[in-house]
mmCIF file of C-alpha atoms and ligand atoms in Angstrom:
data_model
loop_
_atom_site.group_PDB
_atom_site.id
_atom_site.type_symbol
_atom_site.label_atom_id
_atom_site.label_comp_id
_atom_site.label_asym_id
_atom_site.label_seq_id
_atom_site.Cartn_x
_atom_site.Cartn_y
_atom_site.Cartn_z
ATOM 1 C CA ALA A 1 -9.029 -23.145 -4.759
ATOM 2 C CA ALA A 2 -12.353 -24.901 -5.003
ATOM 3 C CA GLY A 3 -14.373 -22.233 -3.416
ATOM 4 C CA ALA A 4 -14.940 -20.165 -6.423
ATOM 5 C CA VAL A 5 -18.700 -20.677 -6.776
ATOM 6 C CA PRO A 6 -20.097 -17.955 -8.854
ATOM 7 C CA THR A 7 -23.567 -18.440 -7.345
ATOM 8 C CA ASN A 8 -22.282 -17.350 -4.042
ATOM 9 C CA SER A 9 -23.158 -13.932 -3.260
ATOM 10 C CA SER A 10 -21.589 -13.489 0.122
ATOM 11 C CA LYS A 11 -18.071 -11.884 0.351
ATOM 12 C CA PRO A 12 -15.250 -14.608 0.768
ATOM 13 C CA ARG A 13 -13.549 -14.321 4.138
ATOM 14 C CA LEU A 14 -10.038 -14.877 2.964
ATOM 15 C CA ALA A 15 -7.532 -15.307 0.289
ATOM 16 C CA LEU A 16 -4.071 -16.840 0.499
ATOM 17 C CA VAL A 17 -1.522 -15.693 -1.981
ATOM 18 C CA ARG A 18 2.321 -16.346 -2.287
ATOM 19 C CA GLY A 19 4.648 -13.802 -3.968
ATOM 20 C CA VAL A 20 7.282 -14.131 -6.732
ATOM 21 C CA PRO A 21 10.600 -15.736 -5.951
ATOM 22 C CA HIS A 22 13.929 -14.533 -7.655
ATOM 23 C CA THR A 23 13.860 -17.994 -9.433
ATOM 24 C CA PHE A 24 10.334 -17.559 -11.078
ATOM 25 C CA SER A 25 11.666 -17.472 -14.669
ATOM 26 C CA SER A 26 12.800 -21.244 -14.084
ATOM 27 C CA CYS A 27 9.373 -22.452 -13.231
ATOM 28 C CA ILE A 28 7.989 -25.618 -14.772
ATOM 29 C CA THR A 29 6.537 -25.010 -18.394
ATOM 30 C CA MET A 30 5.086 -27.596 -20.739
ATOM 31 C CA GLU A 31 6.811 -25.785 -23.601
ATOM 32 C CA LYS A 32 9.513 -23.246 -23.516
ATOM 33 C CA PRO A 33 7.784 -19.863 -23.620
ATOM 34 C CA GLU A 34 8.381 -17.785 -26.875
ATOM 35 C CA ALA A 35 9.634 -14.697 -24.762
ATOM 36 C CA ALA A 36 11.448 -15.258 -21.385
ATOM 37 C CA ILE A 37 9.508 -14.635 -18.162
ATOM 38 C CA ASP A 38 10.235 -11.020 -16.839
ATOM 39 C CA VAL A 39 10.436 -11.619 -13.144
ATOM 40 C CA GLU A 40 10.000 -7.906 -12.299
ATOM 41 C CA LEU A 41 7.134 -7.721 -14.463
ATOM 42 C CA ALA A 42 5.649 -10.803 -12.940
ATOM 43 C CA ARG A 43 5.967 -9.281 -9.401
ATOM 44 C CA LYS A 44 4.192 -6.086 -10.628
ATOM 45 C CA GLN A 45 1.572 -8.165 -11.979
ATOM 46 C CA HIS A 46 1.291 -10.129 -8.522
ATOM 47 C CA SER A 47 0.843 -6.968 -6.652
ATOM 48 C CA ASP A 48 -1.772 -5.744 -9.037
ATOM 49 C CA TYR A 49 -3.499 -9.185 -8.532
ATOM 50 C CA VAL A 50 -3.485 -8.832 -4.698
ATOM 51 C CA ASN A 51 -4.641 -5.150 -4.896
ATOM 52 C CA ILE A 52 -7.657 -6.518 -6.847
ATOM 53 C CA LEU A 53 -8.247 -9.031 -4.061
ATOM 54 C CA ARG A 54 -7.632 -6.678 -1.233
ATOM 55 C CA GLY A 55 -8.075 -3.172 -2.728
ATOM 56 C CA SER A 56 -11.121 -3.745 -4.592
ATOM 57 C CA LEU A 57 -12.355 -5.419 -1.326
ATOM 58 C CA LEU A 58 -13.264 -8.580 -2.919
ATOM 59 C CA VAL A 59 -12.279 -10.414 0.196
ATOM 60 C CA ASP A 60 -12.064 -9.481 3.800
ATOM 61 C CA HIS A 61 -8.541 -10.492 4.453
ATOM 62 C CA VAL A 62 -5.507 -11.533 2.139
ATOM 63 C CA VAL A 63 -2.792 -13.686 3.693
ATOM 64 C CA GLU A 64 0.462 -13.448 1.927
ATOM 65 C CA LEU A 65 2.835 -16.075 2.387
ATOM 66 C CA SER A 66 6.493 -15.395 1.539
ATOM 67 C CA PRO A 67 7.916 -16.664 -1.639
ATOM 68 C CA MET A 68 10.971 -19.367 -1.470
ATOM 69 C CA ASP A 69 13.628 -19.413 -4.222
ATOM 70 C CA GLU A 70 13.904 -23.367 -3.746
ATOM 71 C CA PHE A 71 10.365 -23.293 -5.166
ATOM 72 C CA PRO A 72 10.089 -21.249 -8.356
ATOM 73 C CA ASP A 73 6.321 -22.226 -8.943
ATOM 74 C CA CYS A 74 5.325 -21.085 -5.438
ATOM 75 C CA PRO A 75 3.012 -18.289 -6.719
ATOM 76 C CA PHE A 76 0.764 -20.864 -8.244
ATOM 77 C CA ILE A 77 -0.400 -21.779 -4.703
ATOM 78 C CA GLU A 78 -3.885 -22.898 -5.813
ATOM 79 C CA ASP A 79 -2.208 -26.190 -6.542
ATOM 80 C CA THR A 80 -1.209 -26.644 -2.831
ATOM 81 C CA ALA A 81 -4.553 -26.754 -1.105
ATOM 82 C CA VAL A 82 -8.195 -27.424 -1.476
ATOM 83 C CA VAL A 83 -10.271 -25.645 1.144
ATOM 84 C CA ILE A 84 -14.185 -26.056 1.496
ATOM 85 C CA GLY A 85 -15.903 -24.939 4.598
ATOM 86 C CA SER A 86 -13.764 -25.649 7.661
ATOM 87 C CA LYS A 87 -11.526 -28.562 5.910
ATOM 88 C CA ALA A 88 -8.403 -28.139 4.145
ATOM 89 C CA LEU A 89 -6.886 -30.997 1.980
ATOM 90 C CA ILE A 90 -3.267 -30.238 1.675
ATOM 91 C CA THR A 91 -2.182 -31.640 -1.761
ATOM 92 C CA ARG A 92 0.601 -33.766 -2.899
ATOM 93 C CA PRO A 93 1.441 -32.037 -6.229
ATOM 94 C CA GLY A 94 2.029 -34.040 -9.128
ATOM 95 C CA ALA A 95 5.212 -32.384 -10.032
ATOM 96 C CA SER A 96 7.915 -33.727 -7.462
ATOM 97 C CA LEU A 97 9.815 -30.297 -7.741
ATOM 98 C CA ARG A 98 6.722 -28.644 -6.440
ATOM 99 C CA ARG A 99 5.936 -30.887 -3.209
ATOM 100 C CA GLY A 100 7.757 -28.900 -0.872
ATOM 101 C CA GLU A 101 5.571 -25.762 -1.435
ATOM 102 C CA VAL A 102 2.694 -27.342 0.766
ATOM 103 C CA GLU A 103 4.563 -27.010 4.129
ATOM 104 C CA ALA A 104 3.983 -23.433 4.564
ATOM 105 C CA VAL A 105 0.740 -23.550 3.356
ATOM 106 C CA GLU A 106 -0.286 -26.287 5.582
ATOM 107 C CA ALA A 107 1.151 -24.485 8.530
ATOM 108 C CA GLU A 108 -1.005 -21.283 7.673
ATOM 109 C CA LEU A 109 -4.058 -23.243 7.326
ATOM 110 C CA ARG A 110 -3.524 -25.054 10.522
ATOM 111 C CA ASN A 111 -2.870 -21.848 12.235
ATOM 112 C CA LEU A 112 -6.019 -20.375 10.774
ATOM 113 C CA GLY A 113 -7.887 -23.221 12.480
ATOM 114 C CA PHE A 114 -8.730 -25.501 9.562
ATOM 115 C CA GLU A 115 -9.132 -29.170 9.747
ATOM 116 C CA ILE A 116 -6.011 -30.805 8.015
ATOM 117 C CA HIS A 117 -6.253 -33.574 5.724
ATOM 118 C CA ASN A 118 -3.356 -35.050 3.598
ATOM 119 C CA VAL A 119 -2.644 -37.098 0.866
ATOM 120 C CA GLU A 120 -0.583 -40.345 1.011
ATOM 121 C CA PRO A 121 1.886 -41.379 -1.525
ATOM 122 C CA PRO A 122 1.573 -42.481 -4.180
ATOM 123 C CA GLY A 123 -1.521 -40.414 -4.330
ATOM 124 C CA THR A 124 -0.923 -36.971 -6.305
ATOM 125 C CA ILE A 125 -3.428 -34.201 -6.912
ATOM 126 C CA ASP A 126 -3.104 -30.360 -7.803
ATOM 127 C CA GLY A 127 -5.450 -27.701 -6.814
ATOM 128 C CA GLY A 128 -5.934 -26.741 -10.391
ATOM 129 C CA ASP A 129 -7.610 -29.870 -11.299
ATOM 130 C CA VAL A 130 -10.479 -29.235 -8.552
ATOM 131 C CA LEU A 131 -13.473 -27.580 -9.473
ATOM 132 C CA TYR A 132 -16.244 -27.064 -6.862
ATOM 133 C CA VAL A 133 -19.568 -26.214 -8.512
ATOM 134 C CA GLN A 134 -23.339 -27.030 -7.927
ATOM 135 C CA ASN A 135 -22.157 -28.988 -4.671
ATOM 136 C CA THR A 136 -20.284 -31.268 -6.633
ATOM 137 C CA LEU A 137 -16.446 -31.874 -6.791
ATOM 138 C CA PHE A 138 -15.350 -32.340 -10.451
ATOM 139 C CA VAL A 139 -11.675 -33.427 -10.567
ATOM 140 C CA GLY A 140 -9.443 -33.605 -13.616
ATOM 141 C CA LYS A 141 -7.367 -37.059 -13.789
ATOM 142 C CA SER A 142 -4.466 -35.544 -15.402
ATOM 143 C CA MET A 143 -0.699 -35.675 -15.724
ATOM 144 C CA ARG A 144 -0.685 -34.134 -12.193
ATOM 145 C CA THR A 145 -3.571 -35.902 -10.703
ATOM 146 C CA ASN A 146 -4.133 -39.472 -10.236
ATOM 147 C CA SER A 147 -6.955 -42.054 -8.948
ATOM 148 C CA ARG A 148 -5.254 -42.172 -5.327
ATOM 149 C CA GLY A 149 -5.317 -38.349 -5.037
ATOM 150 C CA ILE A 150 -8.852 -38.262 -6.273
ATOM 151 C CA GLU A 151 -9.710 -40.754 -3.307
ATOM 152 C CA ALA A 152 -7.958 -38.709 -0.809
ATOM 153 C CA LEU A 153 -10.069 -35.484 -2.030
ATOM 154 C CA ALA A 154 -13.279 -37.759 -1.931
ATOM 155 C CA ARG A 155 -12.439 -38.911 1.731
ATOM 156 C CA ALA A 156 -11.561 -35.354 2.990
ATOM 157 C CA PHE A 157 -14.712 -33.866 1.517
ATOM 158 C CA SER A 158 -17.129 -36.628 1.996
ATOM 159 C CA PRO A 159 -20.355 -36.673 1.513
ATOM 160 C CA ILE A 160 -19.797 -34.018 -1.377
ATOM 161 C CA PRO A 161 -19.861 -36.256 -4.568
ATOM 162 C CA VAL A 162 -16.728 -36.220 -6.576
ATOM 163 C CA VAL A 163 -16.804 -36.681 -10.348
ATOM 164 C CA PRO A 164 -13.446 -37.613 -11.964
ATOM 165 C CA ILE A 165 -13.010 -35.957 -15.448
ATOM 166 C CA ASP A 166 -10.301 -37.227 -17.954
ATOM 167 C CA VAL A 167 -8.108 -34.416 -18.783
ATOM 168 C CA ALA A 168 -5.962 -34.500 -21.895
ATOM 169 C CA GLU A 169 -3.717 -32.078 -23.985
ATOM 170 C CA THR A 170 -3.589 -29.537 -21.082
ATOM 171 C CA LEU A 171 -2.018 -29.106 -17.613
ATOM 172 C CA HIS A 172 -5.228 -29.165 -15.429
ATOM 173 C CA LEU A 173 -8.978 -29.210 -15.586
ATOM 174 C CA LYS A 174 -9.490 -25.587 -15.051
ATOM 175 C CA SER A 175 -6.839 -24.569 -17.400
ATOM 176 C CA VAL A 176 -9.297 -24.803 -20.314
ATOM 177 C CA LEU A 177 -12.999 -24.228 -18.649
ATOM 178 C CA SER A 178 -14.505 -22.109 -15.982
ATOM 179 C CA PRO A 179 -18.129 -21.379 -14.819
ATOM 180 C CA LEU A 180 -19.711 -18.353 -16.193
ATOM 181 C CA GLY A 181 -22.515 -17.264 -14.261
ATOM 182 C CA ARG A 182 -25.280 -19.589 -12.758
ATOM 183 C CA ASN A 183 -25.751 -22.231 -15.390
ATOM 184 C CA SER A 184 -23.188 -21.561 -17.994
ATOM 185 C CA PHE A 185 -19.594 -22.579 -18.650
ATOM 186 C CA LEU A 186 -16.744 -21.034 -20.777
ATOM 187 C CA ALA A 187 -14.468 -23.473 -22.195
ATOM 188 C CA GLU A 188 -11.706 -23.525 -24.968
ATOM 189 C CA GLU A 189 -12.990 -24.430 -28.568
ATOM 190 C CA THR A 190 -10.870 -27.562 -28.716
ATOM 191 C CA PHE A 191 -11.923 -31.173 -28.915
ATOM 192 C CA HIS A 192 -10.802 -32.117 -25.391
ATOM 193 C CA ALA A 193 -12.085 -29.206 -23.763
ATOM 194 C CA LYS A 194 -15.361 -29.779 -25.396
ATOM 195 C CA GLN A 195 -15.226 -33.424 -24.145
ATOM 196 C CA MET A 196 -14.325 -32.601 -20.642
ATOM 197 C CA LEU A 197 -17.362 -30.024 -20.502
ATOM 198 C CA GLU A 198 -19.613 -32.623 -21.879
ATOM 199 C CA LEU A 199 -18.621 -35.052 -18.920
ATOM 200 C CA ILE A 200 -19.316 -32.124 -16.536
ATOM 201 C CA ARG A 201 -22.804 -31.601 -18.089
ATOM 202 C CA LYS A 202 -23.820 -35.055 -17.824
ATOM 203 C CA ALA A 203 -22.993 -35.378 -14.194
ATOM 204 C CA SER A 204 -24.720 -32.068 -13.246
ATOM 205 C CA MET A 205 -28.364 -32.107 -12.380
ATOM 206 C CA ASP A 206 -28.999 -28.817 -13.844
ATOM 207 C CA SER A 207 -28.638 -28.336 -17.442
ATOM 208 C CA CYS A 208 -25.945 -25.843 -18.435
ATOM 209 C CA ASP A 209 -25.267 -23.780 -21.178
ATOM 210 C CA CYS A 210 -21.786 -23.607 -23.027
ATOM 211 C CA VAL A 211 -19.962 -20.892 -24.563
ATOM 212 C CA PHE A 212 -16.747 -21.502 -26.307
ATOM 213 C CA THR A 213 -13.470 -19.432 -26.937
ATOM 214 C CA PRO A 214 -10.870 -20.029 -29.582
ATOM 215 C CA HIS A 215 -8.370 -18.131 -27.362
ATOM 216 C CA GLN A 216 -5.968 -20.413 -25.593
ATOM 217 C CA GLY A 217 -5.933 -19.420 -21.857
ATOM 218 C CA ALA A 218 -8.909 -17.174 -22.059
ATOM 219 C CA ALA A 219 -11.340 -19.722 -20.252
ATOM 220 C CA ASN A 220 -9.707 -19.604 -16.840
ATOM 221 C CA LEU A 221 -11.499 -17.092 -14.822
ATOM 222 C CA LEU A 222 -11.378 -16.042 -11.307
ATOM 223 C CA TRP A 223 -14.936 -15.794 -9.526
ATOM 224 C CA VAL A 224 -14.768 -13.951 -6.140
ATOM 225 C CA GLY A 225 -18.380 -13.805 -4.851
ATOM 226 C CA ASN A 226 -20.286 -12.164 -7.537
ATOM 227 C CA THR A 227 -17.235 -10.568 -9.255
ATOM 228 C CA LEU A 228 -15.510 -12.093 -12.369
ATOM 229 C CA VAL A 229 -11.622 -11.432 -12.944
ATOM 230 C CA TYR A 230 -10.727 -12.096 -16.522
ATOM 231 C CA PRO A 231 -7.317 -12.323 -18.111
ATOM 232 C CA SER A 232 -6.892 -9.371 -19.978
ATOM 233 C CA ALA A 233 -3.553 -10.409 -21.627
ATOM 234 C CA TYR A 234 -5.573 -12.337 -24.315
ATOM 235 C CA PRO A 235 -6.693 -10.857 -27.584
ATOM 236 C CA CYS A 236 -10.375 -11.486 -26.777
ATOM 237 C CA GLY A 237 -12.587 -9.658 -29.088
ATOM 238 C CA SER A 238 -15.547 -7.592 -28.068
ATOM 239 C CA ASP A 239 -17.498 -10.985 -28.142
ATOM 240 C CA LEU A 240 -15.754 -12.083 -24.872
ATOM 241 C CA ALA A 241 -15.922 -8.613 -23.133
ATOM 242 C CA GLU A 242 -19.409 -8.519 -23.654
ATOM 243 C CA LEU A 243 -20.107 -12.011 -22.422
ATOM 244 C CA TYR A 244 -17.944 -11.318 -19.309
ATOM 245 C CA ALA A 245 -19.980 -8.115 -18.646
ATOM 246 C CA ASN A 246 -23.207 -9.913 -19.002
ATOM 247 C CA SER A 247 -22.155 -12.752 -16.622
ATOM 248 C CA ALA A 248 -21.396 -11.067 -13.614
ATOM 249 C CA GLU A 249 -22.277 -8.064 -11.337
ATOM 250 C CA ARG A 250 -18.988 -6.774 -11.433
ATOM 251 C CA VAL A 251 -16.200 -7.559 -14.097
ATOM 252 C CA ILE A 252 -12.472 -6.703 -13.483
ATOM 253 C CA PRO A 253 -9.615 -7.279 -15.878
ATOM 254 C CA ALA A 254 -6.273 -8.479 -14.647
ATOM 255 C CA ASN A 255 -3.100 -8.659 -16.833
ATOM 256 C CA ILE A 256 -1.158 -11.829 -15.873
ATOM 257 C CA SER A 257 1.100 -12.285 -19.087
ATOM 258 C CA GLU A 258 4.097 -13.519 -17.145
ATOM 259 C CA PHE A 259 2.165 -16.147 -15.407
ATOM 260 C CA HIS A 260 0.682 -17.511 -18.593
ATOM 261 C CA LYS A 261 4.114 -17.937 -19.824
ATOM 262 C CA GLY A 262 4.571 -20.473 -16.793
ATOM 263 C CA ASP A 263 1.379 -22.197 -17.547
ATOM 264 C CA GLY A 264 -0.612 -20.449 -15.066
ATOM 265 C CA GLY A 265 -4.042 -18.574 -15.009
ATOM 266 C CA LEU A 266 -5.970 -16.407 -12.788
ATOM 267 C CA THR A 267 -7.171 -19.056 -10.319
ATOM 268 C CA CYS A 268 -3.827 -20.538 -9.799
ATOM 269 C CA LEU A 269 -2.461 -17.296 -8.005
ATOM 270 C CA SER A 270 -4.799 -17.728 -4.875
ATOM 271 C CA ILE A 271 -6.943 -19.810 -2.674
ATOM 272 C CA VAL A 272 -10.113 -17.989 -2.124
ATOM 273 C CA ILE A 273 -11.890 -19.200 1.097
ATOM 274 C CA ASP A 274 -15.495 -18.534 1.548
HETATM 275 C C1 CIR B 301 3.487 -25.996 -13.047
HETATM 276 O O1 CIR B 301 3.776 -26.318 -13.978
HETATM 277 O O2 CIR B 301 2.967 -26.492 -11.984
HETATM 278 C C2 CIR B 301 3.054 -24.355 -13.005
HETATM 279 N N1 CIR B 301 4.375 -23.939 -13.783
HETATM 280 C C3 CIR B 301 2.136 -23.942 -13.413
HETATM 281 C C4 CIR B 301 0.885 -24.363 -12.329
HETATM 282 C C5 CIR B 301 -0.401 -23.744 -12.723
HETATM 283 N N2 CIR B 301 -1.452 -24.080 -12.024
HETATM 284 C C6 CIR B 301 -2.795 -24.025 -11.942
HETATM 285 O O3 CIR B 301 -3.238 -24.185 -13.341
HETATM 286 N N3 CIR B 301 -3.453 -24.237 -10.951
#
């Protein structure tokens, strides 16, 4: 989840993904989507996403965990673990209905040899709130992530500095902003997203440029090595297309409209491990 550093030119070793359960259309949503989630289409979009990771050779190896019908939100695997170097923090998701998702992820990461860290109650943290850039962990304090969860993150990855950022009016920190190349960020053009970005800017040593988009959801971008995967379901004018093209060595569109309906973006669907 946290390993998506656009400055890293080496190819990531591994990505973890989790398929779409039959129950996916009953996943948690902040607002009822205008159109119902099409589970078959979600399956197809998920397999296209996996093909981008595997088929476009963005990572050496993709591990696919089996979906579980008890956990409609399980494709949003990013929320279940934060992996940096040889360590993995298994999260305690803020949504109680999602807590059981972590079990299979923990088993897989243990099996792969990662040093496992856990979050004790009442701590909660979702991987969607964790952004690792410029050797700093920025972590959203949100409706899903609390102070105890942030402390667990800091303990697990000490001595990496941890900077909490208050998240308002959106699910996760990364729902509304992403790195865009070496020293830039793309964020939604809203008061709250701008405020969050300002805090990131203040805390980071390097100065960074900020670009804003009016398109809700268009600022969650997936970086894998030097490749930028962007959400093509948004009506992002040529302005954004050009921006994307200028920001990465390689740019790949992915349509994940059915996951957007469940409040998820591109990063949510994988844990990319460098
Ligand atoms: C949830 O509400 O937990 C899911 N429906 C969406 C999770 C999105 N995950 C993410 O942004 N990392």
